XYZ file of C-alpha atoms in Angstrom:
479
model
C -52.628 44.590 -35.397
C -51.920 46.884 -32.482
C -52.854 44.112 -30.062
C -50.383 41.708 -31.775
C -47.600 44.308 -31.527
C -48.407 44.859 -27.875
C -48.282 41.094 -27.286
C -44.898 40.798 -29.009
C -43.489 43.703 -27.017
C -44.774 42.130 -23.809
C -43.114 38.792 -24.685
C -39.817 40.544 -25.446
C -39.964 42.407 -22.150
C -40.679 39.156 -20.293
C -37.805 37.471 -22.105
C -35.446 40.332 -21.217
C -36.550 40.145 -17.571
C -36.017 36.357 -17.627
C -32.515 36.744 -19.078
C -31.623 39.401 -16.514
C -32.993 37.220 -13.725
C -30.992 34.289 -15.082
C -27.799 36.336 -15.096
C -28.391 37.546 -11.530
C -29.117 34.012 -10.411
C -26.000 32.704 -12.168
C -23.845 35.234 -10.374
C -25.526 34.340 -7.087
C -24.809 30.637 -7.526
C -21.082 31.204 -7.972
C -19.328 30.972 -4.568
C -17.054 33.840 -3.651
C -13.364 33.213 -3.279
C -12.345 32.063 0.183
C -10.548 34.517 2.444
C -7.318 33.404 4.086
C -9.075 33.139 7.459
C -11.858 30.974 6.001
C -9.288 28.751 4.287
C -7.366 28.277 7.536
C -10.607 27.660 9.419
C -11.574 24.895 7.014
C -8.158 23.203 7.157
C -7.406 23.603 10.892
C -8.955 20.354 12.261
C -6.820 18.220 9.945
C -3.803 19.075 12.123
C -5.385 17.367 15.164
C -6.961 14.500 13.216
C -3.734 13.535 11.469
C -1.642 14.095 14.592
C -3.737 11.308 16.113
C -3.768 9.275 12.893
C 0.021 9.578 12.489
C 1.004 6.343 14.289
C -1.744 4.270 12.668
C 0.036 3.943 9.327
C 3.424 2.541 10.332
C 4.094 2.882 14.058
C 1.318 1.275 16.078
C 1.656 -2.179 14.552
C 5.381 -2.172 15.318
C 4.773 -1.037 18.915
C 2.127 -3.712 19.501
C 4.405 -6.425 18.101
C 7.520 -5.239 19.919
C 6.103 -4.220 23.319
C 2.761 -6.023 23.718
C 3.811 -9.407 22.335
C 1.467 -9.498 19.319
C 2.382 -11.915 16.542
C 2.741 -10.503 13.037
C -0.128 -12.647 11.755
C -2.449 -11.440 14.560
C -1.586 -7.818 13.870
C -2.090 -8.466 10.155
C -5.588 -9.816 10.822
C -6.503 -6.734 12.883
C -5.202 -4.381 10.189
C -7.123 -6.143 7.405
C -10.399 -6.384 9.328
C -10.216 -2.782 10.538
C -9.453 -1.313 7.127
C -12.080 -3.477 5.406
C -14.621 -2.212 7.927
C -13.342 1.306 7.307
C -13.808 0.899 3.579
C -17.302 -0.589 3.896
C -18.664 2.210 6.081
C -17.293 4.955 3.817
C -20.071 4.668 1.172
C -22.679 4.412 3.936
C -21.468 7.604 5.619
C -21.042 9.275 2.222
C -24.608 8.396 1.206
C -26.067 9.614 4.520
C -24.103 12.869 4.530
C -25.075 13.570 0.911
C -28.766 13.056 1.766
C -28.357 15.331 4.774
C -26.556 18.048 2.764
C -28.968 17.875 -0.194
C -31.809 18.598 2.237
C -30.041 21.762 3.359
C -28.250 20.228 6.345
C -24.761 21.160 7.536
C -21.662 18.973 7.480
C -20.485 20.390 10.811
C -22.240 17.871 13.141
C -20.579 14.983 11.298
C -17.166 16.618 11.543
C -17.512 17.416 15.252
C -18.781 13.949 16.199
C -15.958 12.295 14.230
C -13.280 14.432 15.901
C -14.557 13.751 19.441
C -14.955 9.999 18.878
C -11.472 9.871 17.370
C -9.927 11.170 20.609
C -11.866 8.635 22.709
C -10.854 5.647 20.574
C -7.241 6.829 20.361
C -7.052 6.899 24.155
C -7.931 3.198 24.396
C -5.525 2.287 21.570
C -2.553 4.437 22.574
C -2.973 4.154 26.349
C -4.788 0.862 27.018
C -6.050 0.848 30.634
C -5.898 -2.944 30.991
C -4.144 -5.941 29.509
C -4.101 -5.776 25.736
C -6.043 -8.523 23.947
C -6.847 -9.318 20.336
C -10.585 -8.580 20.656
C -10.220 -5.319 22.591
C -7.594 -4.053 20.160
C -9.770 -4.988 17.176
C -12.803 -3.249 18.722
C -11.004 0.047 19.275
C -9.431 -0.138 15.818
C -12.957 -0.384 14.373
C -14.206 2.553 16.476
C -11.144 4.596 15.491
C -11.735 4.139 11.768
C -15.462 4.833 12.136
C -14.573 8.147 13.797
C -12.024 8.968 11.091
C -14.658 8.387 8.398
C -17.231 10.554 10.194
C -14.733 13.416 10.110
C -12.879 12.889 6.859
C -15.710 12.093 4.473
C -17.771 15.302 4.868
C -14.649 17.428 5.372
C -12.720 16.474 2.244
C -15.810 16.558 0.001
C -16.741 19.983 1.363
C -13.691 21.362 -0.425
C -15.310 20.767 -3.824
C -18.010 23.297 -2.873
C -15.676 25.804 -1.253
C -13.332 25.974 -4.273
C -15.210 25.322 -7.550
C -12.455 26.457 -9.940
C -9.642 24.206 -11.236
C -6.660 26.103 -9.766
C -8.540 27.177 -6.623
C -8.977 23.520 -5.776
C -5.281 22.878 -6.153
C -4.626 25.667 -3.651
C -7.281 24.550 -1.161
C -6.182 20.921 -1.142
C -2.542 21.981 -1.003
C -3.367 23.868 2.202
C -5.246 20.856 3.535
C -2.344 18.543 2.719
C 0.081 20.955 4.398
C -1.987 20.897 7.595
C -2.202 17.109 7.340
C 1.574 16.897 7.084
C 2.058 19.320 9.981
C -0.115 17.156 12.230
C 1.549 13.905 11.212
C 5.000 15.484 11.429
C 4.265 16.756 14.952
C 3.437 13.268 16.188
C 6.305 11.527 14.425
C 8.725 13.998 16.014
C 7.571 13.259 19.587
C 10.304 10.659 20.360
C 12.966 13.297 19.632
C 11.823 15.428 22.583
C 14.390 15.501 25.433
C 12.192 13.808 28.073
C 12.094 10.543 26.055
C 15.291 8.630 26.835
C 15.942 6.389 23.825
C 14.134 8.469 21.126
C 12.271 5.391 19.846
C 8.542 4.875 19.386
C 7.175 3.246 22.527
C 3.973 3.008 24.600
C 5.084 6.128 26.506
C 5.246 8.103 23.255
C 1.772 6.916 22.230
C 0.377 7.757 25.656
C 1.784 11.279 25.537
C 0.535 11.704 21.984
C -3.120 11.030 22.806
C -3.217 13.786 25.460
C -1.600 16.290 23.108
C -3.949 15.201 20.328
C -7.003 15.730 22.531
C -5.944 19.295 23.284
C -5.265 20.021 19.627
C -8.663 18.624 18.671
C -10.491 20.979 21.041
C -8.605 24.065 19.850
C -8.801 23.353 16.117
C -12.486 22.396 16.156
C -13.221 25.655 17.970
C -11.282 27.636 15.334
C -13.038 25.669 12.585
C -16.485 26.409 14.047
C -15.806 30.147 14.197
C -14.167 30.643 10.793
C -15.043 27.916 8.259
C -17.724 29.107 5.789
C -21.020 27.257 5.478
C -21.677 26.182 1.894
C -23.970 23.358 0.867
C -25.227 22.061 -2.484
C -28.579 23.291 -3.753
C -31.375 21.484 -1.866
C -33.004 18.713 -3.912
C -36.774 18.282 -4.046
C -36.708 14.491 -4.287
C -34.543 11.858 -2.641
C -32.802 9.455 -4.975
C -32.855 5.689 -4.626
C -29.844 3.508 -3.936
C -30.132 2.147 -7.504
C -29.882 5.667 -8.939
C -26.791 6.279 -6.835
C -25.181 3.051 -8.043
C -25.882 3.991 -11.674
C -24.318 7.405 -11.112
C -21.180 5.609 -9.911
C -20.857 2.858 -12.516
C -21.717 5.139 -15.466
C -19.149 7.772 -14.502
C -16.136 6.709 -16.592
C -13.571 9.136 -15.080
C -14.600 7.932 -11.617
C -14.185 4.266 -12.581
C -10.711 4.919 -14.005
C -9.736 6.873 -10.900
C -10.939 4.084 -8.596
C -9.149 1.510 -10.738
C -5.907 3.417 -10.298
C -6.285 3.333 -6.542
C -7.371 -0.278 -6.564
C -3.860 -1.081 -7.770
C -1.710 1.679 -6.308
C -3.288 1.669 -2.836
C -2.403 -1.973 -2.365
C 1.281 -1.244 -2.941
C 1.308 1.834 -0.717
C -0.364 -0.176 2.042
C 2.289 -2.896 1.860
C 5.080 -0.322 2.005
C 3.574 1.727 4.838
C 2.597 -1.321 6.869
C 6.146 -2.697 6.903
C 8.213 0.499 6.968
C 8.695 0.575 10.754
C 9.532 -3.148 10.884
C 11.920 -2.881 7.917
C 13.903 -0.066 9.520
C 13.752 -1.293 13.123
C 13.834 -5.100 12.927
C 15.672 -5.773 9.647
C 18.157 -2.895 9.407
C 18.388 -2.432 13.217
C 17.944 1.326 12.883
C 15.402 1.791 15.673
C 17.018 4.989 16.938
C 16.835 6.474 13.425
C 13.170 5.669 12.725
C 11.811 8.895 14.224
C 14.489 10.926 12.414
C 13.589 9.218 9.134
C 9.876 9.937 9.519
C 10.474 13.545 10.558
C 12.811 14.197 7.629
C 10.380 12.514 5.264
C 7.484 14.705 6.306
C 9.636 17.851 6.385
C 10.757 17.273 2.813
C 7.191 16.337 1.862
C 5.857 19.635 3.218
C 8.655 21.559 1.509
C 7.755 20.052 -1.884
C 4.058 21.035 -1.744
C 4.661 24.490 -3.356
C 6.801 22.751 -5.969
C 3.969 20.364 -6.848
C 1.588 23.317 -7.168
C 3.935 24.968 -9.678
C 4.287 21.703 -11.593
C 0.484 21.373 -11.704
C 0.119 24.825 -13.225
C 2.751 24.009 -15.837
C 1.983 20.412 -16.822
C -1.537 19.704 -15.386
C -2.380 16.905 -12.993
C -2.193 13.628 -14.871
C 1.316 13.792 -16.424
C 2.714 14.777 -13.029
C 0.853 11.924 -11.321
C 2.430 9.501 -13.808
C 5.911 10.887 -13.106
C 5.392 10.440 -9.356
C 4.365 6.812 -9.856
C 7.566 6.131 -11.791
C 9.739 7.818 -9.139
C 7.985 5.836 -6.391
C 8.677 2.568 -8.239
C 12.356 3.360 -8.877
C 12.947 4.280 -5.243
C 11.201 1.087 -4.104
C 13.610 -0.974 -6.201
C 16.498 0.760 -4.409
C 15.462 -0.826 -1.103
C 16.354 -4.241 -2.518
C 20.089 -3.474 -2.518
C 20.210 -1.991 1.004
C 21.742 -4.282 3.648
C 21.992 -3.940 7.450
C 25.692 -3.180 7.041
C 24.952 -0.351 4.562
C 24.532 2.132 7.393
C 21.616 4.470 8.120
C 21.901 7.122 5.429
C 20.952 5.171 2.299
C 17.631 3.889 3.682
C 16.932 7.320 5.166
C 17.515 9.049 1.818
C 15.400 6.521 -0.063
C 12.552 6.812 2.437
C 12.650 10.608 2.368
C 12.451 10.440 -1.423
C 9.454 8.113 -1.189
C 7.654 10.554 1.104
C 8.274 13.461 -1.254
C 7.076 11.484 -4.288
C 3.702 10.596 -2.855
C 3.196 13.981 -1.179
C 1.864 14.941 -4.595
C -1.021 12.516 -4.106
C -2.323 14.468 -1.132
C -2.264 17.678 -3.150
C -3.694 16.552 -6.458
C -5.939 13.523 -5.904
C -8.657 15.328 -3.895
C -8.603 18.024 -6.576
C -9.010 15.406 -9.322
C -11.886 13.820 -7.400
C -13.571 17.240 -7.070
C -13.312 17.600 -10.874
C -14.940 14.166 -11.210
C -17.735 15.332 -8.874
C -18.381 18.227 -11.272
C -18.450 15.842 -14.231
C -20.966 13.675 -12.395
C -23.184 16.638 -11.516
C -23.226 17.774 -15.147
C -23.996 14.284 -16.446
C -26.550 13.185 -13.846
C -27.910 16.529 -12.607
C -27.153 16.059 -8.903
C -24.283 16.774 -6.512
C -22.910 13.479 -5.168
C -19.638 14.744 -3.724
C -19.820 12.697 -0.514
C -20.759 9.501 -2.353
C -17.939 9.864 -4.897
C -15.367 10.731 -2.241
C -16.659 7.785 -0.203
C -16.068 5.416 -3.131
C -12.488 6.653 -3.393
C -12.036 6.333 0.342
C -13.441 2.788 0.274
C -10.951 1.665 -2.368
C -8.052 3.542 -0.805
C -8.593 2.432 2.784
C -9.564 -1.145 2.027
C -6.609 -1.625 -0.289
C -4.128 0.012 2.058
C -5.470 -2.127 4.910
C -5.333 -5.262 2.806
C -1.874 -4.245 1.617
C -0.613 -3.723 5.171
C -2.139 -7.019 6.269
C -0.828 -8.834 3.207
C 2.669 -7.491 3.762
C 2.696 -8.342 7.460
C 1.154 -11.744 6.815
C 3.556 -12.616 4.007
C 6.573 -11.697 6.097
C 5.223 -13.703 9.029
C 4.324 -16.762 6.961
C 7.783 -16.849 5.390
C 9.312 -16.898 8.845
C 10.430 -13.312 9.414
C 10.650 -12.631 13.157
C 10.749 -8.949 14.201
C 11.867 -9.551 17.784
C 15.309 -8.059 18.644
C 16.997 -11.419 19.367
C 15.747 -13.248 16.265
C 18.014 -14.498 13.470
C 16.218 -14.533 10.109
C 17.295 -16.732 7.199
C 17.452 -15.708 3.530
C 13.907 -16.872 2.745
C 12.488 -14.816 5.590
C 14.431 -11.726 4.520
C 13.409 -12.178 0.892
C 9.759 -12.440 1.981
C 10.087 -9.141 3.838
C 11.754 -7.393 0.874
C 9.205 -8.757 -1.614
C 6.287 -7.458 0.414
C 7.965 -4.193 1.382
C 9.698 -3.099 -1.846
C 9.277 -5.322 -4.918
C 5.486 -5.661 -4.946
C 4.814 -1.923 -4.296
C 7.154 -0.989 -7.161
C 5.409 -3.275 -9.652
C 1.942 -2.171 -8.553
C 2.931 1.483 -8.910
C 3.975 0.893 -12.521
C 0.734 -0.977 -13.272
C -1.233 2.077 -12.122
C 0.063 4.010 -15.131
C -2.361 2.092 -17.374
C -5.298 3.775 -15.628
C -3.817 7.254 -15.230
C -2.930 7.516 -18.920
C -6.635 7.235 -19.848
C -7.869 10.020 -17.560
C -8.182 13.417 -19.201
C -10.214 16.109 -17.424
C -7.890 18.888 -18.518
C -8.157 22.508 -17.288
C -9.872 23.473 -20.539
C -12.438 20.669 -20.292
C -13.066 21.400 -16.638
C -13.711 25.073 -17.428
C -16.418 23.991 -19.899
C -17.936 21.635 -17.309
C -18.059 24.382 -14.667
C -19.633 26.864 -17.090
C -22.404 24.425 -17.965
C -23.004 23.524 -14.305
C -23.394 27.180 -13.313
C -25.809 27.696 -16.199
C -27.895 24.682 -15.148
C -27.950 25.819 -11.519
C -29.062 29.294 -12.554
C -31.889 27.859 -14.682
C -33.043 25.687 -11.778
C -32.979 28.695 -9.468
C -35.383 30.691 -11.693
C -37.399 27.676 -12.823
C -36.338 27.887 -16.469
């Protein structure tokens, strides 16, 4: 009898020790809150990256058509091929960086190599040292988007590890979006500097921008290296197969709904962004107001970021996303009634409103994707943040590239000529307006069907995080 009692007491003591060990391990697996310096260190490189990326969305295609003699259809082909390539390499880079991180590796080498290669490719795109040709331009577009993926994929997914809590993620990605806007805003404001004569986007502006961007890249990567915290997922004992990765994608319902939303919405945003410069400069003849429009748009966008954070805390992410889609569609319809004789202020106000409406996407969508990463880790038992972010990036980039190419191609096929001396007939103008305004509005409204079915609420996410931390703690002590 005494031996049985002793055995029971020993088991109870072992159980108490195991519970205490589990609690200590659980507390150890929970990342500490980021300091302000660490948060700024993480976000800093996005200023330089998006300063360089700024002209790639709306400006560079207009400059190449206007100053280098590219046809709209040729520029459309380059945009489509480059963004398709960009989308295809995203899952590859995501898969490789996830394997590297799950073995205990750092994301820093990927981020540094992407930033350096981005500056090199931007030099050959923004300041071509020889006569511009279709093949050389296509090559450097491909290198540029490879570099952007090498930086962006590990950087944006890293945020899901740095800020595990629902509202913390909103704050972190709001900071990141603010830095993104600051970088883009800084480039778009270059033509307004006094040493540029006509204050329009030109090869001289692009050439100046690449030198400034190179300096910013050096400084921000240095600050990032010194201050960004190093946090990686728990090392995995076994590598997973490509088939296991594919199953973890296709069987993740919130991820599929999220990607479906961007499959539709990204196409419309790409059409709008790809034609914005041409619409303002070639159709409305507002070339001297283009830089002002972009600067005002990004200023208002940055100013609304705190507002979107407050709205998120009050209404959660998905109802606000739906409201932004509706506003984007309504403002797109407004473009249809603007004429060249309407003056500059109506198109400027509409465009500024468009910028502010989709600023929300930069704040909330990475946070939603980080929540989906948590759902996937709970369901499949493995962190796949880079792979999931890569899938989103694939859909987003490919669709925006296809959208830009489709818009440019449609306008060109219907006879719209962006050269200053051209006279466009009604069919050509209608083709431009359909691609630039009508189609994006309709696609934005169609996206609501996907968003309405997504429901990782703050309460559900809190449950997911609690279970993940418990599972990680059990793995740490071998329970």
